[in-house]
Short mmCIF file of C-alpha atoms in Angstrom, two decimals:
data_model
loop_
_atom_site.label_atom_id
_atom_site.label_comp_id
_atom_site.label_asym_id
_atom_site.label_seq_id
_atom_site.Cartn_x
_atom_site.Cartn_y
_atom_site.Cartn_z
CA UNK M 1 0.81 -1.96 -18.57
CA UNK M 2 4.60 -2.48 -18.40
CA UNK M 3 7.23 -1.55 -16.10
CA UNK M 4 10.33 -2.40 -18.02
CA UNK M 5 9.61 -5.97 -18.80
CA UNK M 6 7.73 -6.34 -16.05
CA UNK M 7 4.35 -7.18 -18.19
CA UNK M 8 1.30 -6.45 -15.04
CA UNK M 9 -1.52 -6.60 -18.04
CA UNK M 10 -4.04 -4.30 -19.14
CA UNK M 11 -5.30 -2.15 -15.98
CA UNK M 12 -3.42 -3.33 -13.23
CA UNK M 13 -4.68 -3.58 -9.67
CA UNK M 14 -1.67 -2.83 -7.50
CA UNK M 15 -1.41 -3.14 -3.51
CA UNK M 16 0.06 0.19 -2.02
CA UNK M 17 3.40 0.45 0.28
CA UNK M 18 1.93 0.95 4.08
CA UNK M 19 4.24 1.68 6.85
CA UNK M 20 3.48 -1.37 9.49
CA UNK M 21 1.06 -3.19 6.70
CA UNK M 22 2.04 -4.73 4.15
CA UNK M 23 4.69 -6.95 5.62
CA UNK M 24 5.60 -10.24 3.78
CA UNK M 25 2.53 -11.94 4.42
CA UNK M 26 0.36 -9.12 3.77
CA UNK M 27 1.87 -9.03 0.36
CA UNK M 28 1.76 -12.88 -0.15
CA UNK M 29 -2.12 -13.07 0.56
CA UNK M 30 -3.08 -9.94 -1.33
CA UNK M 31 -0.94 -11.30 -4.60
CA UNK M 32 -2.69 -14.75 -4.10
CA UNK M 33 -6.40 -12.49 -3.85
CA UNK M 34 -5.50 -10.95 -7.25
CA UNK M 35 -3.36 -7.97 -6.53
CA UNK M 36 -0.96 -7.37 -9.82
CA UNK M 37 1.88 -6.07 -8.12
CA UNK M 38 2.28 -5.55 -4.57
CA UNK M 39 5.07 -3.03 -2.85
CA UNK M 40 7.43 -3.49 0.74
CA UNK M 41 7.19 -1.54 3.46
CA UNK M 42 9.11 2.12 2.86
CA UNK M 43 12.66 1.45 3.94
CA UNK M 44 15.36 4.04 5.37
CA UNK M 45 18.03 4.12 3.45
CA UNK M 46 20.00 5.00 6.42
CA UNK M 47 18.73 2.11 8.04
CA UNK M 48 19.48 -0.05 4.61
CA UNK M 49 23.38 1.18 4.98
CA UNK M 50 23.34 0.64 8.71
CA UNK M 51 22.48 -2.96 7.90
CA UNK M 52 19.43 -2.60 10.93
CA UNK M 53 18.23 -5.76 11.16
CA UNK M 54 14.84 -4.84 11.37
CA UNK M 55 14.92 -2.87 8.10
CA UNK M 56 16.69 -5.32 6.49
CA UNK M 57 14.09 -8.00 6.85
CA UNK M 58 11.38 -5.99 5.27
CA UNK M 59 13.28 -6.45 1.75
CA UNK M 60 13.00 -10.41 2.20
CA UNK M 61 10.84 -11.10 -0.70
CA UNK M 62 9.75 -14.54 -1.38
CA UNK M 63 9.03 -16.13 -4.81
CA UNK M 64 4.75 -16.29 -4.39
CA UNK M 65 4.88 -12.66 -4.02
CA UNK M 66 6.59 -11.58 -7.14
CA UNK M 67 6.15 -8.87 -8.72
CA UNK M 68 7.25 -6.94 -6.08
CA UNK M 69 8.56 -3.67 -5.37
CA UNK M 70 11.02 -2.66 -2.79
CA UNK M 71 10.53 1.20 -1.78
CA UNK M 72 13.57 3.42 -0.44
CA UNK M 73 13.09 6.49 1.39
CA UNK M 74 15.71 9.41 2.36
CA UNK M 75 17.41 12.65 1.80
CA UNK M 76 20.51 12.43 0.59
CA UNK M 77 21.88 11.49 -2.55
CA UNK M 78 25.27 9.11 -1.58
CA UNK M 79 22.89 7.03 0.82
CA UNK M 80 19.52 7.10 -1.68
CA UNK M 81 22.09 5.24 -3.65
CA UNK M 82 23.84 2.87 -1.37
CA UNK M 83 21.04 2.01 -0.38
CA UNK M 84 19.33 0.92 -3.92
CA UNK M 85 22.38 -0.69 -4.74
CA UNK M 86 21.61 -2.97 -1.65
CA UNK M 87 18.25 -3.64 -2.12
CA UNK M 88 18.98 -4.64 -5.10
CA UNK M 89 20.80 -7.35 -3.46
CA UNK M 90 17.51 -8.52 -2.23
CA UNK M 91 16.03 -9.35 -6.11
CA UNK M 92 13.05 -6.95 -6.38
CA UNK M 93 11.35 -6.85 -9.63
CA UNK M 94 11.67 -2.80 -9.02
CA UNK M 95 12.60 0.08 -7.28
CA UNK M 96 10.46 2.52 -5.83
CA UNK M 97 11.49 6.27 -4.69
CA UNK M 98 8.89 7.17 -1.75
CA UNK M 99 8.77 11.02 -2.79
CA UNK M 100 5.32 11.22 -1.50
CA UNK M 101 5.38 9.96 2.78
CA UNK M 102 3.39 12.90 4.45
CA UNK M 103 4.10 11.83 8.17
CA UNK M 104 6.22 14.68 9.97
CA UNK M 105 9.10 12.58 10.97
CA UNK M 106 9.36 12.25 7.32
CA UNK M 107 8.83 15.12 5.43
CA UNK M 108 9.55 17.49 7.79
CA UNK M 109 13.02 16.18 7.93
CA UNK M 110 13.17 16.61 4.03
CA UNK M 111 12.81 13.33 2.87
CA UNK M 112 9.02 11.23 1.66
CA UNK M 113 7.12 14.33 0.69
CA UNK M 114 9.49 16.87 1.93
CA UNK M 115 11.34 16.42 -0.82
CA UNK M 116 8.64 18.35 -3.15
CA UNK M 117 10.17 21.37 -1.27
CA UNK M 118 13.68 20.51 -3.07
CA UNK M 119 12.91 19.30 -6.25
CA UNK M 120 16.40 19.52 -7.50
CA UNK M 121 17.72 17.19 -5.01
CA UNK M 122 14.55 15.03 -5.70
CA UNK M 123 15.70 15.14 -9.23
CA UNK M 124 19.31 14.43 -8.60
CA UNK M 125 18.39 11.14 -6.04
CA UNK M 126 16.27 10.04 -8.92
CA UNK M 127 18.93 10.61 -11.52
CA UNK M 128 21.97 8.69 -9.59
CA UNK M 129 19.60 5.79 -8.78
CA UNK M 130 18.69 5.03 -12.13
CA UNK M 131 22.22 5.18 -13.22
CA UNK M 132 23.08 2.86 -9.92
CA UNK M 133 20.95 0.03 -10.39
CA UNK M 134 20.22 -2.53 -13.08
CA UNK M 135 16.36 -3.06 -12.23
CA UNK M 136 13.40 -0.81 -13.16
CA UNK M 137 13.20 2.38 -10.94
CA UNK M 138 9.67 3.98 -9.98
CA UNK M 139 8.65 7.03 -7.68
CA UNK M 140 5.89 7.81 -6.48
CA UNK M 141 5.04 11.16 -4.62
CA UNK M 142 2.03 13.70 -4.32
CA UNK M 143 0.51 16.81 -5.89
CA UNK M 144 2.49 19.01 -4.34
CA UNK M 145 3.29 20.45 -1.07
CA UNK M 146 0.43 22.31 -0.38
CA UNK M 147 -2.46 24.00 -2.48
CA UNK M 148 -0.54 26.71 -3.57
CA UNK M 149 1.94 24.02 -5.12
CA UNK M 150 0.20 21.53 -6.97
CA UNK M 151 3.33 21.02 -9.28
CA UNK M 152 2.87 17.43 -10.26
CA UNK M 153 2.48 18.38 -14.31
CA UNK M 154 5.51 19.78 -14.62
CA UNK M 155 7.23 17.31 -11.69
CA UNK M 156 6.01 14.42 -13.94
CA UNK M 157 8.10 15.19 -16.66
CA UNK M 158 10.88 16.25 -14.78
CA UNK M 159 10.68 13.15 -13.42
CA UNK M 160 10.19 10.98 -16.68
CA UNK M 161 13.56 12.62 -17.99
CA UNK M 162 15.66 11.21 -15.53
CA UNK M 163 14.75 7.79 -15.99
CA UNK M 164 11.99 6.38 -14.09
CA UNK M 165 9.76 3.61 -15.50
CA UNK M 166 6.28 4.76 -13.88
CA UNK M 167 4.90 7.07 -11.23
CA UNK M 168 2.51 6.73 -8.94
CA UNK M 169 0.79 9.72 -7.92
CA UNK M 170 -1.16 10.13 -4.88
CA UNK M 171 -4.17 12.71 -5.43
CA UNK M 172 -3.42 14.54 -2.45
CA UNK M 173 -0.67 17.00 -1.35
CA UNK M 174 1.43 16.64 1.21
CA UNK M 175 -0.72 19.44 3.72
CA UNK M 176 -3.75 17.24 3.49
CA UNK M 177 -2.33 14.58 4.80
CA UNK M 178 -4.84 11.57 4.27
CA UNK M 179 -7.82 14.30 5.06
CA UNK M 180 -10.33 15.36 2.28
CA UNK M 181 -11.01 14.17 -0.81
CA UNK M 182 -8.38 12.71 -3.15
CA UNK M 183 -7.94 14.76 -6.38
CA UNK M 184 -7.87 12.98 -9.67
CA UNK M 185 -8.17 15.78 -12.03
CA UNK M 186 -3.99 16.45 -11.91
CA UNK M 187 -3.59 12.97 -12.45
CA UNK M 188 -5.63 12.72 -15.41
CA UNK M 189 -3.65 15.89 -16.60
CA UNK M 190 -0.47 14.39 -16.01
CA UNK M 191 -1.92 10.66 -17.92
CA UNK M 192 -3.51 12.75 -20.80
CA UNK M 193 -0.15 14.91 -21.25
CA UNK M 194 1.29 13.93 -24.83
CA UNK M 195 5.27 14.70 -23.27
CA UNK M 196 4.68 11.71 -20.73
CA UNK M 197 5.04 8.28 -22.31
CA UNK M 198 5.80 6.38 -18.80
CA UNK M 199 2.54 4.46 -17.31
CA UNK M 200 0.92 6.96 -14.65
CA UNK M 201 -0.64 4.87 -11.65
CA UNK M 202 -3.14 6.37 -9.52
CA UNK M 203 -3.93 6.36 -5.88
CA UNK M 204 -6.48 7.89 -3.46
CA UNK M 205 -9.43 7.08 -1.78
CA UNK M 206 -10.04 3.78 -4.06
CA UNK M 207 -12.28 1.68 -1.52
CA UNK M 208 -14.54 -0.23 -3.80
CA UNK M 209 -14.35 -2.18 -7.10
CA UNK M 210 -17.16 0.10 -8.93
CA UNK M 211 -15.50 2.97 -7.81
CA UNK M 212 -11.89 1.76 -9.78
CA UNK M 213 -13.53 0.72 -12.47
CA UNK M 214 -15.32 4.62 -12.61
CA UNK M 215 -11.56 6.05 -12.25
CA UNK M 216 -10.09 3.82 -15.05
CA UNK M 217 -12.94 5.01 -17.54
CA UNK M 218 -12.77 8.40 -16.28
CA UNK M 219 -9.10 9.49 -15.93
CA UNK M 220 -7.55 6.81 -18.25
CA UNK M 221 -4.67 5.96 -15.77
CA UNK M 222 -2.28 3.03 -16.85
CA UNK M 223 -2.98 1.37 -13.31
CA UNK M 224 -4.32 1.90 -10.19
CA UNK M 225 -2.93 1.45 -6.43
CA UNK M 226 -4.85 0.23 -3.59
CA UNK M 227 -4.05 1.37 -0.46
CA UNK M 228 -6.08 1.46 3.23
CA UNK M 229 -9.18 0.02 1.88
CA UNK M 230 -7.42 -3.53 1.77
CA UNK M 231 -6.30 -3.39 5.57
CA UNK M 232 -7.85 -6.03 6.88
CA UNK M 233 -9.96 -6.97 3.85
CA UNK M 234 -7.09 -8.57 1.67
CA UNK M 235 -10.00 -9.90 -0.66
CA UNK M 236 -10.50 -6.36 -2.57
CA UNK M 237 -8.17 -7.51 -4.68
CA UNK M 238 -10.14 -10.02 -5.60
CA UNK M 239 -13.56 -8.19 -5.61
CA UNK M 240 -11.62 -5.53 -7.62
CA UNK M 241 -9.75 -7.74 -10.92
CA UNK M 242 -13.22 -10.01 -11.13
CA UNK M 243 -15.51 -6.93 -11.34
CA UNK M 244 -12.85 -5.55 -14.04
CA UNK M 245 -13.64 -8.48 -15.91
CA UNK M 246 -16.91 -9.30 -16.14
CA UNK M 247 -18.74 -6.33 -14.01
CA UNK M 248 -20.08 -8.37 -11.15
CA UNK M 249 -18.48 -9.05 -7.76
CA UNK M 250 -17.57 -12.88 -6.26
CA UNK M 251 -19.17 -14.30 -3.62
CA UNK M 252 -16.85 -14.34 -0.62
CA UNK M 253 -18.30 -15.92 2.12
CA UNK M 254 -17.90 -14.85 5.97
CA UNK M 255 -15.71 -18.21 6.39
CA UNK M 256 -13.44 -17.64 4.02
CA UNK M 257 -12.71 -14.36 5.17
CA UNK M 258 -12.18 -15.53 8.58
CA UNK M 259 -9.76 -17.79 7.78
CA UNK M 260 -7.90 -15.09 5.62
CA UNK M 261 -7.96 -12.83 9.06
CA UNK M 262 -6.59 -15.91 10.92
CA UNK M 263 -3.87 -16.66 8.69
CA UNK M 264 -2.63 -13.43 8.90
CA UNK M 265 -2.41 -13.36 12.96
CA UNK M 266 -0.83 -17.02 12.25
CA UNK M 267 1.96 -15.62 10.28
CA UNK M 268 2.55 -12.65 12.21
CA UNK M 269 3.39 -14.35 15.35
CA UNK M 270 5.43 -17.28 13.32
CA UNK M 271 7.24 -13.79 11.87
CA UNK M 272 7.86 -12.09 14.69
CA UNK M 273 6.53 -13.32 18.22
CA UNK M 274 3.26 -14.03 19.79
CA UNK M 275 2.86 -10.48 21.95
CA UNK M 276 4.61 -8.28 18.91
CA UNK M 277 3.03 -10.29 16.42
CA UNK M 278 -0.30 -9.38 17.70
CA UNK M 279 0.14 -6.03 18.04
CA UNK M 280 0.90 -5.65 14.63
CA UNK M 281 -2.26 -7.65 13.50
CA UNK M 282 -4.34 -5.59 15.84
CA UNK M 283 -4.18 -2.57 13.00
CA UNK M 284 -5.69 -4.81 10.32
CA UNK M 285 -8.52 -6.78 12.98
CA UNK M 286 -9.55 -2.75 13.34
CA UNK M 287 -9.83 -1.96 10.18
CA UNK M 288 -11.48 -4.49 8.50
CA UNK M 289 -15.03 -3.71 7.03
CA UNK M 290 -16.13 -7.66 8.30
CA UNK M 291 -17.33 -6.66 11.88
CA UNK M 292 -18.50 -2.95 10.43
CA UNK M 293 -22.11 -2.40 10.96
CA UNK M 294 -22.75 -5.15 13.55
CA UNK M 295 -25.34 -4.29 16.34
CA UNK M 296 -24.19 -4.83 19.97
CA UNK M 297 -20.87 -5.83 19.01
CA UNK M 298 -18.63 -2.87 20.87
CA UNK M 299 -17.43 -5.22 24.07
CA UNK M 300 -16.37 -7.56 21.94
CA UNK M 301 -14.76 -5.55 19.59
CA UNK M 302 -12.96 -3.96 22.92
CA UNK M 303 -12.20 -7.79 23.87
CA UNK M 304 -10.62 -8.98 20.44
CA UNK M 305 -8.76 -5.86 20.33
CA UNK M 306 -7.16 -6.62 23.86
CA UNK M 307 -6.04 -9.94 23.23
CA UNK M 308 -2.75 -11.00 24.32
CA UNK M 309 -2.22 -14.13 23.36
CA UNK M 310 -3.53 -16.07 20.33
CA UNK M 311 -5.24 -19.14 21.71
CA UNK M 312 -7.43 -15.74 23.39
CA UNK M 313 -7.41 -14.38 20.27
CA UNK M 314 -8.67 -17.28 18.12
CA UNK M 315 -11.52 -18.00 21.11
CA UNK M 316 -13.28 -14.55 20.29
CA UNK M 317 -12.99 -15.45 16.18
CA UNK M 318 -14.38 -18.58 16.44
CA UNK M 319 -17.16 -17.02 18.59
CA UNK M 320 -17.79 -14.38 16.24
CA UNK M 321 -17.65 -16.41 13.34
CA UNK M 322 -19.75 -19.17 15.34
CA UNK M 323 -22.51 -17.51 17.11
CA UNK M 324 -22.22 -13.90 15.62
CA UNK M 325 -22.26 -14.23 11.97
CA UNK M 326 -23.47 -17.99 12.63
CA UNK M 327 -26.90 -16.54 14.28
CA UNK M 328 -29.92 -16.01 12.40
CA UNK M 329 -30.45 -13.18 14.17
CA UNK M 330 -27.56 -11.50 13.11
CA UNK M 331 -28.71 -7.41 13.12
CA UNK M 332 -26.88 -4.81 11.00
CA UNK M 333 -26.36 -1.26 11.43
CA UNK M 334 -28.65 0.84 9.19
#
């Protein structure tokens, strides 16, 4: 698959953009895992012309991470393109038009999803950022606003004519939020339309490696995108390319997984502070399938979750990596 020159191989496993996740390091460890592609943080483009320091540093992209996308969001056309003429500034491989953000300070303000309620500004933003920029421009949105208005067929190619390089469709719309199941079926439509000749990237409810192999075979998408299921399990990626390859999945071991988790609350606080920097960590620590399924293990869940500072932080890792997982009589959830 090929975004412009960009050359991401035959199906590509790509790392979703996730507000307050996939920050520089996120990105960094999920490329090294085996991620093809990886995407910022959405961006306001307000923000972007506002020069806010904070939204600025989410566009800092660092050589190990490349490819990398850099996704705008608004809802106006001057600023949508102010705004991508700064980021390109910042050297991303591509440009990404977040058409599909569901959250209601978003869309209900008309821009992320809300803007499948306008698509002829949608159209216009898309048009004047092509024309603004030098780099590959992508979008990526939803079905449609609601169930009465699954549009995406028709959306696609409106899309395609006004210059974008790929689109990523989410296979939900915007009223289901992230609840439900993800729909495919429209984005097979939209791959297996003869008019489209752009690659078409799925996304939804992709949380194992046999289950994006079944979606490549059965909807024929040029690439797939990866979203909550690597939150604290950055090593999907890998699971994910290796059982592409050959059909069987690595062995990963409980250390090595550790010592991702750790790195990650390492370069959080070295990004940001030690008290922010853990609370931003705390989402992945959550999330991550490694402590699923263990018996007894809600107090310290409730501990590691509290932590405040890191040397506390690291204490309950190394004691669940030491005497938890380390025990032979380790007991599972059935």
């Amino acid at each position: 698959m090929k975004i412009g020159n960009i050359d991401l191989g035959p199906r590509p496993v790509m790392l979703a953009p996730m507000e307050d996740v996939t920050d520089v390091s996120f990105r960094q460890i999920c490329r090294e895992q085996g991620a093809d592609m990886v995407y910022t943080e959405f961006v306001s483009a307000d923000a972007v012309i506002r020069s806010i320091d904070s939204t600025l540093r989410k566009m800092v992209i660092n050589p190990g991470e490349r490819p990398a996308a850099i996704q705008i969001y608004g809802r106006e056309v001057g600023p949508m393109v102010e705004a991508a003429r700064i980021a390109q500034e910042a050297h991303p491989d591509v440009i990404d038009l977040n058409f599909g953000c569901p959250v209601k300070k978003v869309a209900h303000k008309g821009a992320g999803a809300g803007m499948l309620r306008n698509v002829p500004l949608m159209l216009e933003i898309t048009r004047e950022v092509v024309r603004a920029v030098d780099v590959p421009v992508t979008a990526k949105t939803r079905l449609g606003w609601d169930c009465n208005n699954k549009i995406i067929v028709e959306l696609a190619e409106q899309l395609q004519d006004c210059g974008i390089q790929a689109l990523t469709i989410h296979g939900r719309t915007r009223s289901q939020m992230y609840n439900g199941e993800a729909d495919w079926t429209l984005i097979g439509e939209v791959k297996n339309n003869q008019r489209m000749t752009i690659p078409i990237i799925g996304n939804g409810d992709i949380t194992s490696a046999p289950k994006l192999a079944e979606y490549y075979d059965r909807y024929g998408v040029d690439g797939i995108m990866v979203g909550r299921a690597s939150i604290g399990a950055p090593w999907i990626f890998r699971e994910m390319k290796q059982y592409l390859h050959d059909g069987t999945m690595p062995e990963i071991s409980v250390h090595e997984k550790m010592s991702l988790l750790r790195r990650q609350i390492d370069e959080s606080i070295s990004r940001i502070d030690e008290y922010r920097g853990i609370l931003h960590i705390r989402r992945h620590l959550a999330a991550t399938p490694l402590f699923k399924g263990i018996r007894n293990f809600r107090e310290t869940r409730i501990a590691m979750l509290r932590a405040n500072t890191k040397v506390e932080l690291m204490q309950i890792l190394d004691y669940v990596e030491n005497e938890v997982f380390g025990s032979d009589n380790l007991q599972l959830q059935v």
